[in-house]
mmCIF file of C-alpha atoms and ligand atoms in Angstrom:
data_model
loop_
_atom_site.group_PDB
_atom_site.id
_atom_site.type_symbol
_atom_site.label_atom_id
_atom_site.label_comp_id
_atom_site.label_asym_id
_atom_site.label_seq_id
_atom_site.Cartn_x
_atom_site.Cartn_y
_atom_site.Cartn_z
ATOM 1 C CA MET A 37 -45.957 13.065 47.548
ATOM 2 C CA ASN A 38 -46.519 14.095 44.000
ATOM 3 C CA THR A 39 -46.955 17.868 44.119
ATOM 4 C CA ALA A 40 -45.105 18.386 40.810
ATOM 5 C CA GLN A 41 -48.370 17.630 38.984
ATOM 6 C CA PHE A 42 -49.655 21.000 40.239
ATOM 7 C CA ILE A 43 -46.808 23.093 38.807
ATOM 8 C CA PRO A 44 -47.962 24.391 35.443
ATOM 9 C CA SER A 45 -45.619 23.697 32.534
ATOM 10 C CA LYS A 46 -47.024 25.708 29.662
ATOM 11 C CA LEU A 47 -48.791 28.990 30.206
ATOM 12 C CA HIS A 48 -49.509 31.538 27.478
ATOM 13 C CA PHE A 49 -49.939 34.963 28.980
ATOM 14 C CA SER A 50 -52.206 36.185 26.217
ATOM 15 C CA THR A 51 -55.007 37.232 28.602
ATOM 16 C CA LEU A 52 -54.684 40.896 29.548
ATOM 17 C CA LYS A 53 -57.831 41.254 31.580
ATOM 18 C CA SER A 54 -60.381 38.765 32.826
ATOM 19 C CA SER A 55 -62.896 38.274 35.558
ATOM 20 C CA HIS A 56 -64.245 35.077 37.092
ATOM 21 C CA THR A 57 -67.010 34.465 39.616
ATOM 22 C CA TRP A 58 -67.544 31.271 41.595
ATOM 23 C CA GLN A 59 -69.984 30.171 44.254
ATOM 24 C CA THR A 60 -68.518 27.568 46.580
ATOM 25 C CA PRO A 61 -70.131 25.916 49.589
ATOM 26 C CA SER A 62 -69.313 25.369 53.199
ATOM 27 C CA ASN A 63 -69.096 21.762 54.405
ATOM 28 C CA ILE A 64 -69.751 19.862 57.609
ATOM 29 C CA ALA A 65 -67.410 17.066 58.652
ATOM 30 C CA LEU A 66 -68.889 13.742 59.768
ATOM 31 C CA VAL A 67 -65.461 12.351 60.673
ATOM 32 C CA LYS A 68 -63.379 15.295 61.834
ATOM 33 C CA TYR A 69 -60.008 16.661 60.817
ATOM 34 C CA TRP A 70 -58.269 17.813 63.980
ATOM 35 C CA GLY A 71 -54.477 17.804 63.950
ATOM 36 C CA LYS A 72 -52.105 18.512 61.065
ATOM 37 C CA SER A 73 -48.448 18.799 60.148
ATOM 38 C CA ASP A 74 -46.702 21.140 57.730
ATOM 39 C CA PRO A 75 -47.696 21.989 55.016
ATOM 40 C CA GLN A 76 -51.362 21.474 55.826
ATOM 41 C CA ILE A 77 -51.116 17.679 55.909
ATOM 42 C CA PRO A 78 -53.910 16.111 57.982
ATOM 43 C CA LYS A 79 -53.096 13.632 60.723
ATOM 44 C CA ASN A 80 -56.103 11.541 59.744
ATOM 45 C CA ALA A 81 -58.593 11.209 56.915
ATOM 46 C CA SER A 82 -61.896 13.085 57.224
ATOM 47 C CA ILE A 83 -65.220 13.048 55.373
ATOM 48 C CA SER A 84 -67.849 15.755 55.021
ATOM 49 C CA PHE A 85 -71.226 16.563 53.567
ATOM 50 C CA THR A 86 -70.982 19.470 51.172
ATOM 51 C CA LEU A 87 -73.604 22.111 52.001
ATOM 52 C CA ASN A 88 -75.838 23.984 49.620
ATOM 53 C CA ASN A 89 -77.270 27.232 51.038
ATOM 54 C CA CYS A 90 -74.226 28.225 53.089
ATOM 55 C CA HIS A 91 -71.797 29.465 50.488
ATOM 56 C CA THR A 92 -69.419 32.201 49.421
ATOM 57 C CA ILE A 93 -69.593 34.065 46.125
ATOM 58 C CA THR A 94 -66.266 35.476 44.979
ATOM 59 C CA THR A 95 -65.256 37.425 41.913
ATOM 60 C CA ILE A 96 -61.623 38.021 41.053
ATOM 61 C CA ASP A 97 -60.759 40.655 38.455
ATOM 62 C CA PHE A 98 -57.345 39.936 36.974
ATOM 63 C CA GLU A 99 -55.356 42.552 35.093
ATOM 64 C CA LYS A 100 -51.945 41.827 33.571
ATOM 65 C CA SER A 101 -49.328 43.985 35.257
ATOM 66 C CA ASP A 102 -46.441 45.513 33.339
ATOM 67 C CA SER A 103 -43.596 44.317 35.452
ATOM 68 C CA GLN A 104 -42.985 41.198 37.478
ATOM 69 C CA LYS A 105 -43.220 42.232 41.112
ATOM 70 C CA GLU A 106 -44.737 41.208 44.380
ATOM 71 C CA ILE A 107 -48.134 39.589 44.654
ATOM 72 C CA ASN A 108 -50.628 42.431 44.507
ATOM 73 C CA PHE A 109 -54.271 42.168 45.495
ATOM 74 C CA GLU A 110 -57.101 44.196 46.944
ATOM 75 C CA LEU A 111 -59.775 42.564 49.030
ATOM 76 C CA PHE A 112 -63.408 43.590 49.436
ATOM 77 C CA PHE A 113 -65.826 41.715 51.667
ATOM 78 C CA GLU A 114 -69.514 42.484 51.237
ATOM 79 C CA GLY A 115 -68.611 45.653 49.364
ATOM 80 C CA GLN A 116 -66.203 47.004 51.993
ATOM 81 C CA ILE A 117 -62.426 46.958 51.853
ATOM 82 C CA LYS A 118 -61.363 44.313 54.360
ATOM 83 C CA GLU A 119 -57.851 44.722 55.728
ATOM 84 C CA ALA A 120 -58.514 42.253 58.561
ATOM 85 C CA PHE A 121 -58.875 39.296 56.164
ATOM 86 C CA LYS A 122 -55.817 40.258 54.117
ATOM 87 C CA PRO A 123 -53.060 38.470 56.096
ATOM 88 C CA LYS A 124 -54.769 35.050 55.739
ATOM 89 C CA ILE A 125 -55.180 35.570 51.971
ATOM 90 C CA ALA A 126 -51.627 36.931 51.641
ATOM 91 C CA GLN A 127 -50.317 33.826 53.413
ATOM 92 C CA PHE A 128 -52.412 31.707 51.061
ATOM 93 C CA PHE A 129 -50.892 33.370 47.959
ATOM 94 C CA GLU A 130 -47.444 32.933 49.464
ATOM 95 C CA ARG A 131 -48.066 29.204 49.949
ATOM 96 C CA ILE A 132 -49.420 28.624 46.440
ATOM 97 C CA LYS A 133 -47.071 30.810 44.409
ATOM 98 C CA GLN A 134 -44.980 27.960 43.007
ATOM 99 C CA TYR A 135 -48.151 26.228 41.808
ATOM 100 C CA CYS A 136 -49.708 29.437 40.441
ATOM 101 C CA PRO A 137 -46.791 31.564 39.207
ATOM 102 C CA TYR A 138 -49.328 33.711 37.370
ATOM 103 C CA VAL A 139 -50.241 35.415 40.668
ATOM 104 C CA PHE A 140 -47.083 37.491 40.073
ATOM 105 C CA GLU A 141 -48.225 38.460 36.580
ATOM 106 C CA TYR A 142 -51.672 39.847 37.403
ATOM 107 C CA ASP A 143 -53.030 42.475 39.750
ATOM 108 C CA MET A 144 -56.064 41.023 41.476
ATOM 109 C CA VAL A 145 -59.194 42.588 42.937
ATOM 110 C CA ILE A 146 -61.136 40.118 45.051
ATOM 111 C CA ASN A 147 -64.802 40.714 45.892
ATOM 112 C CA SER A 148 -66.370 38.237 48.251
ATOM 113 C CA GLU A 149 -69.683 37.763 50.046
ATOM 114 C CA ASN A 150 -71.223 35.038 52.163
ATOM 115 C CA SER A 151 -74.802 33.781 52.033
ATOM 116 C CA PHE A 152 -74.804 33.302 55.792
ATOM 117 C CA PRO A 153 -74.986 36.194 58.247
ATOM 118 C CA HIS A 154 -71.760 38.013 58.987
ATOM 119 C CA SER A 155 -70.057 36.767 62.168
ATOM 120 C CA SER A 156 -72.610 34.001 62.609
ATOM 121 C CA GLY A 157 -69.885 31.801 64.016
ATOM 122 C CA ILE A 158 -70.046 29.714 60.837
ATOM 123 C CA ALA A 159 -66.528 29.156 59.576
ATOM 124 C CA SER A 160 -66.194 30.877 56.225
ATOM 125 C CA SER A 161 -62.629 29.830 55.512
ATOM 126 C CA ALA A 162 -63.703 26.625 53.709
ATOM 127 C CA SER A 163 -66.094 28.333 51.301
ATOM 128 C CA GLY A 164 -63.965 31.497 51.079
ATOM 129 C CA LEU A 165 -60.709 29.806 50.135
ATOM 130 C CA SER A 166 -62.281 27.278 47.796
ATOM 131 C CA ALA A 167 -63.923 30.160 45.889
ATOM 132 C CA ILE A 168 -60.572 31.925 45.452
ATOM 133 C CA ALA A 169 -59.010 28.652 44.314
ATOM 134 C CA MET A 170 -61.708 28.137 41.662
ATOM 135 C CA CYS A 171 -61.247 31.715 40.351
ATOM 136 C CA LEU A 172 -57.490 31.108 40.055
ATOM 137 C CA LEU A 173 -58.118 27.881 38.150
ATOM 138 C CA SER A 174 -60.451 29.718 35.750
ATOM 139 C CA LEU A 175 -57.600 32.089 34.941
ATOM 140 C CA GLU A 176 -55.182 29.157 34.621
ATOM 141 C CA LYS A 177 -57.576 27.500 32.167
ATOM 142 C CA GLU A 178 -57.403 30.650 30.008
ATOM 143 C CA LEU A 179 -53.622 30.489 30.103
ATOM 144 C CA ASN A 180 -53.657 26.756 29.326
ATOM 145 C CA PRO A 181 -56.909 25.672 27.619
ATOM 146 C CA SER A 182 -55.937 21.987 27.690
ATOM 147 C CA LEU A 183 -56.792 21.642 31.415
ATOM 148 C CA THR A 184 -59.548 19.100 32.101
ATOM 149 C CA THR A 185 -62.366 19.550 34.630
ATOM 150 C CA ALA A 186 -61.013 16.631 36.661
ATOM 151 C CA TYR A 187 -57.593 18.306 36.915
ATOM 152 C CA ILE A 188 -59.157 21.693 37.695
ATOM 153 C CA ASN A 189 -61.177 20.253 40.594
ATOM 154 C CA LYS A 190 -58.197 18.350 41.930
ATOM 155 C CA LYS A 191 -55.860 21.334 41.768
ATOM 156 C CA ALA A 192 -58.494 23.714 43.203
ATOM 157 C CA SER A 193 -58.892 21.358 46.160
ATOM 158 C CA PHE A 194 -55.094 21.111 46.492
ATOM 159 C CA LEU A 195 -54.762 24.925 46.535
ATOM 160 C CA ALA A 196 -57.745 25.439 48.852
ATOM 161 C CA ARG A 197 -56.183 22.967 51.307
ATOM 162 C CA LEU A 198 -53.083 25.132 51.522
ATOM 163 C CA GLY A 199 -55.347 28.012 52.633
ATOM 164 C CA SER A 200 -57.482 25.996 55.036
ATOM 165 C CA GLY A 201 -57.549 22.227 55.379
ATOM 166 C CA SER A 202 -61.314 21.822 55.389
ATOM 167 C CA ALA A 203 -61.542 24.025 52.252
ATOM 168 C CA SER A 204 -60.172 21.053 50.277
ATOM 169 C CA ARG A 205 -63.585 19.440 50.879
ATOM 170 C CA SER A 206 -65.529 22.409 49.450
ATOM 171 C CA ILE A 207 -64.991 21.960 45.712
ATOM 172 C CA GLU A 208 -67.176 18.933 45.024
ATOM 173 C CA GLY A 209 -70.089 17.109 46.628
ATOM 174 C CA PRO A 210 -72.187 15.585 48.057
ATOM 175 C CA LEU A 211 -69.570 13.698 50.126
ATOM 176 C CA VAL A 212 -65.852 14.382 50.047
ATOM 177 C CA VAL A 213 -62.952 12.536 51.675
ATOM 178 C CA TRP A 214 -59.692 14.334 52.400
ATOM 179 C CA GLY A 215 -56.673 12.430 53.684
ATOM 180 C CA ALA A 216 -55.084 9.218 52.446
ATOM 181 C CA HIS A 217 -57.136 6.203 53.528
ATOM 182 C CA PRO A 218 -56.505 2.612 52.432
ATOM 183 C CA GLU A 219 -60.184 1.913 51.692
ATOM 184 C CA ILE A 220 -60.871 5.054 49.654
ATOM 185 C CA ASP A 221 -59.441 4.732 46.174
ATOM 186 C CA GLY A 222 -57.558 7.814 45.012
ATOM 187 C CA SER A 223 -57.702 9.479 48.442
ATOM 188 C CA SER A 224 -54.817 11.778 49.273
ATOM 189 C CA ASP A 225 -53.434 14.043 51.978
ATOM 190 C CA LEU A 226 -53.015 16.681 49.271
ATOM 191 C CA PHE A 227 -56.605 17.153 48.066
ATOM 192 C CA GLY A 228 -60.176 16.016 48.597
ATOM 193 C CA VAL A 229 -61.842 13.352 46.451
ATOM 194 C CA LYS A 230 -65.512 12.567 45.950
ATOM 195 C CA PHE A 231 -66.641 9.608 48.065
ATOM 196 C CA PRO A 232 -66.176 6.875 45.451
ATOM 197 C CA PHE A 233 -69.012 4.482 46.379
ATOM 198 C CA LYS A 234 -72.735 4.492 45.705
ATOM 199 C CA VAL A 235 -74.474 6.137 48.642
ATOM 200 C CA HIS A 236 -77.746 4.699 50.020
ATOM 201 C CA SER A 237 -80.878 6.636 49.024
ATOM 202 C CA VAL A 238 -81.692 7.498 52.657
ATOM 203 C CA PHE A 239 -78.839 10.041 52.515
ATOM 204 C CA GLU A 240 -80.174 11.740 49.388
ATOM 205 C CA ASN A 241 -80.801 15.426 50.031
ATOM 206 C CA TYR A 242 -79.899 14.934 53.708
ATOM 207 C CA GLN A 243 -80.808 17.985 55.786
ATOM 208 C CA ASP A 244 -78.535 20.128 57.956
ATOM 209 C CA ALA A 245 -80.015 22.852 60.136
ATOM 210 C CA ILE A 246 -77.355 25.078 61.665
ATOM 211 C CA LEU A 247 -78.383 26.434 65.027
ATOM 212 C CA LEU A 248 -76.591 29.670 65.824
ATOM 213 C CA VAL A 249 -75.953 29.338 69.537
ATOM 214 C CA ASP A 250 -73.070 31.748 69.774
ATOM 215 C CA LYS A 251 -72.217 34.198 67.076
ATOM 216 C CA GLY A 252 -69.163 35.669 68.785
ATOM 217 C CA GLU A 253 -65.560 35.559 67.666
ATOM 218 C CA LYS A 254 -64.088 32.095 67.738
ATOM 219 C CA GLN A 255 -62.455 31.433 71.104
ATOM 220 C CA VAL A 256 -59.869 29.142 69.531
ATOM 221 C CA SER A 257 -58.556 29.832 66.035
ATOM 222 C CA SER A 258 -58.151 26.752 63.883
ATOM 223 C CA THR A 259 -54.359 27.120 63.929
ATOM 224 C CA VAL A 260 -54.251 27.195 67.716
ATOM 225 C CA GLY A 261 -56.776 24.343 67.795
ATOM 226 C CA HIS A 262 -54.852 22.004 65.526
ATOM 227 C CA ASN A 263 -51.659 22.773 67.418
ATOM 228 C CA LEU A 264 -53.298 21.463 70.587
ATOM 229 C CA MET A 265 -52.907 17.996 69.106
ATOM 230 C CA TYR A 266 -49.111 18.255 69.386
ATOM 231 C CA ASN A 267 -48.120 16.614 72.664
ATOM 232 C CA HIS A 268 -51.744 15.725 73.320
ATOM 233 C CA PRO A 269 -51.793 12.581 75.480
ATOM 234 C CA PHE A 270 -54.526 10.972 73.352
ATOM 235 C CA ALA A 271 -53.433 12.209 69.924
ATOM 236 C CA GLU A 272 -52.254 8.953 68.398
ATOM 237 C CA GLN A 273 -55.334 7.026 69.554
ATOM 238 C CA ARG A 274 -57.527 9.789 68.195
ATOM 239 C CA PHE A 275 -55.935 9.729 64.710
ATOM 240 C CA GLU A 276 -56.310 5.952 64.627
ATOM 241 C CA GLN A 277 -59.915 6.173 65.789
ATOM 242 C CA ALA A 278 -60.782 8.740 63.106
ATOM 243 C CA ASN A 279 -59.382 6.533 60.324
ATOM 244 C CA ASP A 280 -61.269 3.602 61.784
ATOM 245 C CA ASN A 281 -64.488 5.673 61.954
ATOM 246 C CA LEU A 282 -63.996 6.576 58.319
ATOM 247 C CA SER A 283 -63.916 2.880 57.402
ATOM 248 C CA LYS A 284 -67.096 2.336 59.405
ATOM 249 C CA ILE A 285 -68.982 5.334 58.042
ATOM 250 C CA SER A 286 -68.006 4.419 54.490
ATOM 251 C CA LYS A 287 -69.864 1.127 54.904
ATOM 252 C CA ILE A 288 -72.779 2.835 56.693
ATOM 253 C CA LEU A 289 -73.180 5.398 53.905
ATOM 254 C CA GLN A 290 -73.442 2.584 51.391
ATOM 255 C CA GLU A 291 -75.782 0.404 53.474
ATOM 256 C CA GLY A 292 -77.999 3.178 54.859
ATOM 257 C CA ASN A 293 -77.964 2.126 58.532
ATOM 258 C CA LEU A 294 -79.083 5.320 60.279
ATOM 259 C CA ASP A 295 -78.627 4.077 63.857
ATOM 260 C CA LYS A 296 -74.980 3.394 63.161
ATOM 261 C CA PHE A 297 -74.635 6.689 61.276
ATOM 262 C CA ILE A 298 -76.001 8.637 64.265
ATOM 263 C CA ASN A 299 -73.680 6.827 66.629
ATOM 264 C CA ILE A 300 -70.509 7.657 64.696
ATOM 265 C CA VAL A 301 -71.469 11.243 63.841
ATOM 266 C CA GLU A 302 -72.353 12.205 67.413
ATOM 267 C CA SER A 303 -69.359 10.374 68.827
ATOM 268 C CA GLU A 304 -67.056 12.232 66.397
ATOM 269 C CA ALA A 305 -68.501 15.593 67.476
ATOM 270 C CA LEU A 306 -68.105 14.850 71.172
ATOM 271 C CA THR A 307 -64.613 13.416 70.647
ATOM 272 C CA LEU A 308 -63.533 16.617 68.865
ATOM 273 C CA HIS A 309 -64.671 18.593 71.889
ATOM 274 C CA GLY A 310 -63.189 15.949 74.171
ATOM 275 C CA MET A 311 -59.815 16.593 72.548
ATOM 276 C CA MET A 312 -60.158 20.266 73.434
ATOM 277 C CA LEU A 313 -61.247 19.514 76.991
ATOM 278 C CA THR A 314 -58.200 17.281 77.500
ATOM 279 C CA SER A 315 -55.525 19.372 75.797
ATOM 280 C CA ASN A 316 -53.219 21.793 77.537
ATOM 281 C CA PRO A 317 -54.176 24.638 77.410
ATOM 282 C CA TYR A 318 -57.757 23.335 77.639
ATOM 283 C CA PHE A 319 -60.930 24.838 76.240
ATOM 284 C CA ILE A 320 -64.665 24.435 76.586
ATOM 285 C CA LEU A 321 -66.184 25.598 73.321
ATOM 286 C CA MET A 322 -69.708 24.393 73.993
ATOM 287 C CA LYS A 323 -72.084 26.831 75.674
ATOM 288 C CA PRO A 324 -74.884 25.888 78.081
ATOM 289 C CA ASN A 325 -77.331 26.130 75.184
ATOM 290 C CA THR A 326 -75.242 23.715 73.116
ATOM 291 C CA LEU A 327 -75.876 21.104 75.821
ATOM 292 C CA GLU A 328 -79.556 22.051 76.123
ATOM 293 C CA ILE A 329 -79.940 21.436 72.387
ATOM 294 C CA ILE A 330 -78.125 18.094 72.533
ATOM 295 C CA ASN A 331 -80.379 16.939 75.363
ATOM 296 C CA GLU A 332 -83.518 18.086 73.526
ATOM 297 C CA ILE A 333 -82.362 16.186 70.417
ATOM 298 C CA TRP A 334 -81.788 13.010 72.428
ATOM 299 C CA GLU A 335 -85.195 13.323 74.074
ATOM 300 C CA PHE A 336 -86.955 13.979 70.766
ATOM 301 C CA ARG A 337 -85.207 11.011 69.183
ATOM 302 C CA ALA A 338 -86.201 8.692 72.031
ATOM 303 C CA GLU A 339 -89.822 9.878 72.019
ATOM 304 C CA THR A 340 -90.505 10.052 68.299
ATOM 305 C CA LYS A 341 -88.092 7.438 66.885
ATOM 306 C CA SER A 342 -86.772 10.174 64.623
ATOM 307 C CA ASN A 343 -83.342 9.754 63.018
ATOM 308 C CA ILE A 344 -82.277 13.270 63.991
ATOM 309 C CA CYS A 345 -78.702 13.703 65.242
ATOM 310 C CA PHE A 346 -76.193 16.474 65.852
ATOM 311 C CA THR A 347 -72.645 17.347 65.035
ATOM 312 C CA LEU A 348 -70.410 20.221 66.096
ATOM 313 C CA ASP A 349 -67.608 22.294 64.663
ATOM 314 C CA ALA A 350 -64.903 23.819 66.824
ATOM 315 C CA GLY A 351 -67.468 26.153 68.386
ATOM 316 C CA ALA A 352 -70.819 26.327 70.155
ATOM 317 C CA ASN A 353 -73.147 26.133 67.139
ATOM 318 C CA VAL A 354 -74.985 22.876 66.524
ATOM 319 C CA HIS A 355 -75.532 21.210 63.151
ATOM 320 C CA VAL A 356 -78.717 19.141 63.217
ATOM 321 C CA LEU A 357 -78.702 16.340 60.618
ATOM 322 C CA TYR A 358 -81.802 14.418 59.461
ATOM 323 C CA PRO A 359 -83.180 12.578 56.440
ATOM 324 C CA GLU A 360 -85.260 14.527 53.934
ATOM 325 C CA LYS A 361 -88.256 12.295 54.753
ATOM 326 C CA GLU A 362 -88.363 13.787 58.269
ATOM 327 C CA LYS A 363 -87.984 17.374 57.152
ATOM 328 C CA GLU A 364 -91.451 18.595 58.039
ATOM 329 C CA LYS A 365 -91.521 17.054 61.503
ATOM 330 C CA VAL A 366 -87.953 18.069 62.418
ATOM 331 C CA ASN A 367 -88.205 21.603 61.037
ATOM 332 C CA LEU A 368 -91.244 22.131 63.245
ATOM 333 C CA PHE A 369 -89.311 20.810 66.257
ATOM 334 C CA ILE A 370 -86.440 23.174 65.468
ATOM 335 C CA GLU A 371 -88.759 26.118 65.131
ATOM 336 C CA LYS A 372 -90.857 25.344 68.218
ATOM 337 C CA VAL A 373 -88.240 23.936 70.613
ATOM 338 C CA LEU A 374 -84.606 24.320 69.534
ATOM 339 C CA SER A 375 -84.733 27.886 68.225
ATOM 340 C CA LYS A 376 -85.248 29.216 71.736
ATOM 341 C CA TYR A 377 -81.657 28.190 72.545
ATOM 342 C CA CYS A 378 -80.288 30.143 69.561
ATOM 343 C CA GLN A 379 -79.040 33.718 69.651
ATOM 344 C CA ASN A 380 -81.962 35.857 68.506
ATOM 345 C CA GLY A 381 -83.733 32.606 67.609
ATOM 346 C CA GLN A 382 -81.527 32.283 64.525
ATOM 347 C CA PHE A 383 -80.931 29.099 62.570
ATOM 348 C CA ILE A 384 -80.200 28.255 58.932
ATOM 349 C CA LEU A 385 -81.923 25.419 57.081
ATOM 350 C CA ASP A 386 -79.560 23.751 54.653
ATOM 351 C CA ASN A 387 -79.168 20.467 52.815
ATOM 352 C CA ILE A 388 -76.372 18.637 51.108
ATOM 353 C CA GLY A 389 -75.116 20.113 47.862
ATOM 354 C CA PHE A 390 -72.942 19.301 44.912
ATOM 355 C CA GLY A 391 -70.045 21.719 45.113
ATOM 356 C CA ALA A 392 -68.643 24.728 43.310
ATOM 357 C CA LYS A 393 -70.684 26.538 40.656
ATOM 358 C CA ILE A 394 -69.474 29.033 38.112
ATOM 359 C CA LEU A 395 -71.646 32.160 37.935
HETATM 360 C C1 DP6 B 628 -63.279 21.214 63.561
HETATM 361 O O1 DP6 B 628 -59.939 23.625 58.151
HETATM 362 O O2 DP6 B 628 -60.555 25.418 59.804
HETATM 363 O O3 DP6 B 628 -64.037 22.051 61.491
HETATM 364 O O4 DP6 B 628 -56.510 23.933 58.152
HETATM 365 O O5 DP6 B 628 -56.111 25.420 60.117
HETATM 366 O O6 DP6 B 628 -57.628 26.178 58.283
HETATM 367 P P1 DP6 B 628 -57.073 25.001 59.061
HETATM 368 O O7 DP6 B 628 -58.276 24.359 59.872
HETATM 369 P P2 DP6 B 628 -59.791 24.184 59.513
HETATM 370 O O8 DP6 B 628 -60.198 23.063 60.588
HETATM 371 C C2 DP6 B 628 -61.487 22.526 60.620
HETATM 372 C C3 DP6 B 628 -61.656 21.701 61.801
HETATM 373 C C4 DP6 B 628 -63.064 21.221 62.065
HETATM 374 C C5 DP6 B 628 -63.253 19.784 61.580
HETATM 375 C C6 DP6 B 628 -63.383 19.563 60.112
HETATM 376 O O9 DP6 B 628 -63.924 20.419 59.389
HETATM 377 O O10 DP6 B 628 -62.971 18.470 59.669
#
């Protein structure tokens, strides 16, 4: 795999001090990434909607240090020094150092905040790591002004992936594929690419309401979770199925068949949880209210002919997906019926977005 393209050849360390701020979104997978090998190579291709309102804003202040030394950074989250997040970021810098040798040349102060409530159970690693990657690329652009936007996005996705796989899908939008797939031109295990085909208008401004069922600490960290796919009795079939579902959903996204879309998206969510139910050790990450919500969604869909559907992350929260045309009706249903299954009645209304923004 061609990783040499991400090792910078000419850098001019003329910048002594600079500061860059990026806003990068979270994303929700339609076909899930679950299972990887070293270094952060997915076992199957995945595709996600980029979100809009759920995002991270990160500023990195860079200051040229006098002597070459170890990677040096301070980390603030929502204004407070955050030692707990440091090991994950330190590991990230360690993994990317050959691609970003300038991390040895600058002291860094990272200030980060999320638009979604703290410990809402919404994974912030995708938006968090993609924001850091974009800030690094802004510095790299100063050190080498010839970089193009296409290269910057590709390398930011490549770096973000090394921090957290799904973060590779949080640089661009509205639909991103990560993982080499024969039917997606330019797709790669190394970085995410924009879905290359024209998407049917029914998916324009598609809505995603995130129902916060359980805001507690994640029961299974993503590392432990992905590792469950080693020696999993159904692993190989699952990886094959995911690639096959990606072929199917690619066609569906172009043709606009919502019945088929709903079928694949819900099946992917339940299969992800099925993999956890059937691994050893085994986990149940859904809560009783997750199931209540799923049943309410199915009932509502049957009664009203709505195109509402759900998907799940590796947790108890539910993402409710629906076309913009149904926004009024579905938002009312969420408010009146589904919110009672959420912790403190909390949910977040979001829609698909277009990726990283410089601030
Ligand atoms: C269930 O990207 O969080 O959300 O690469 O270990 O950081 P790491 O894993 P992570 O896994 C996300 C898994 C998922 C499905 C998906 O987003 O595709």
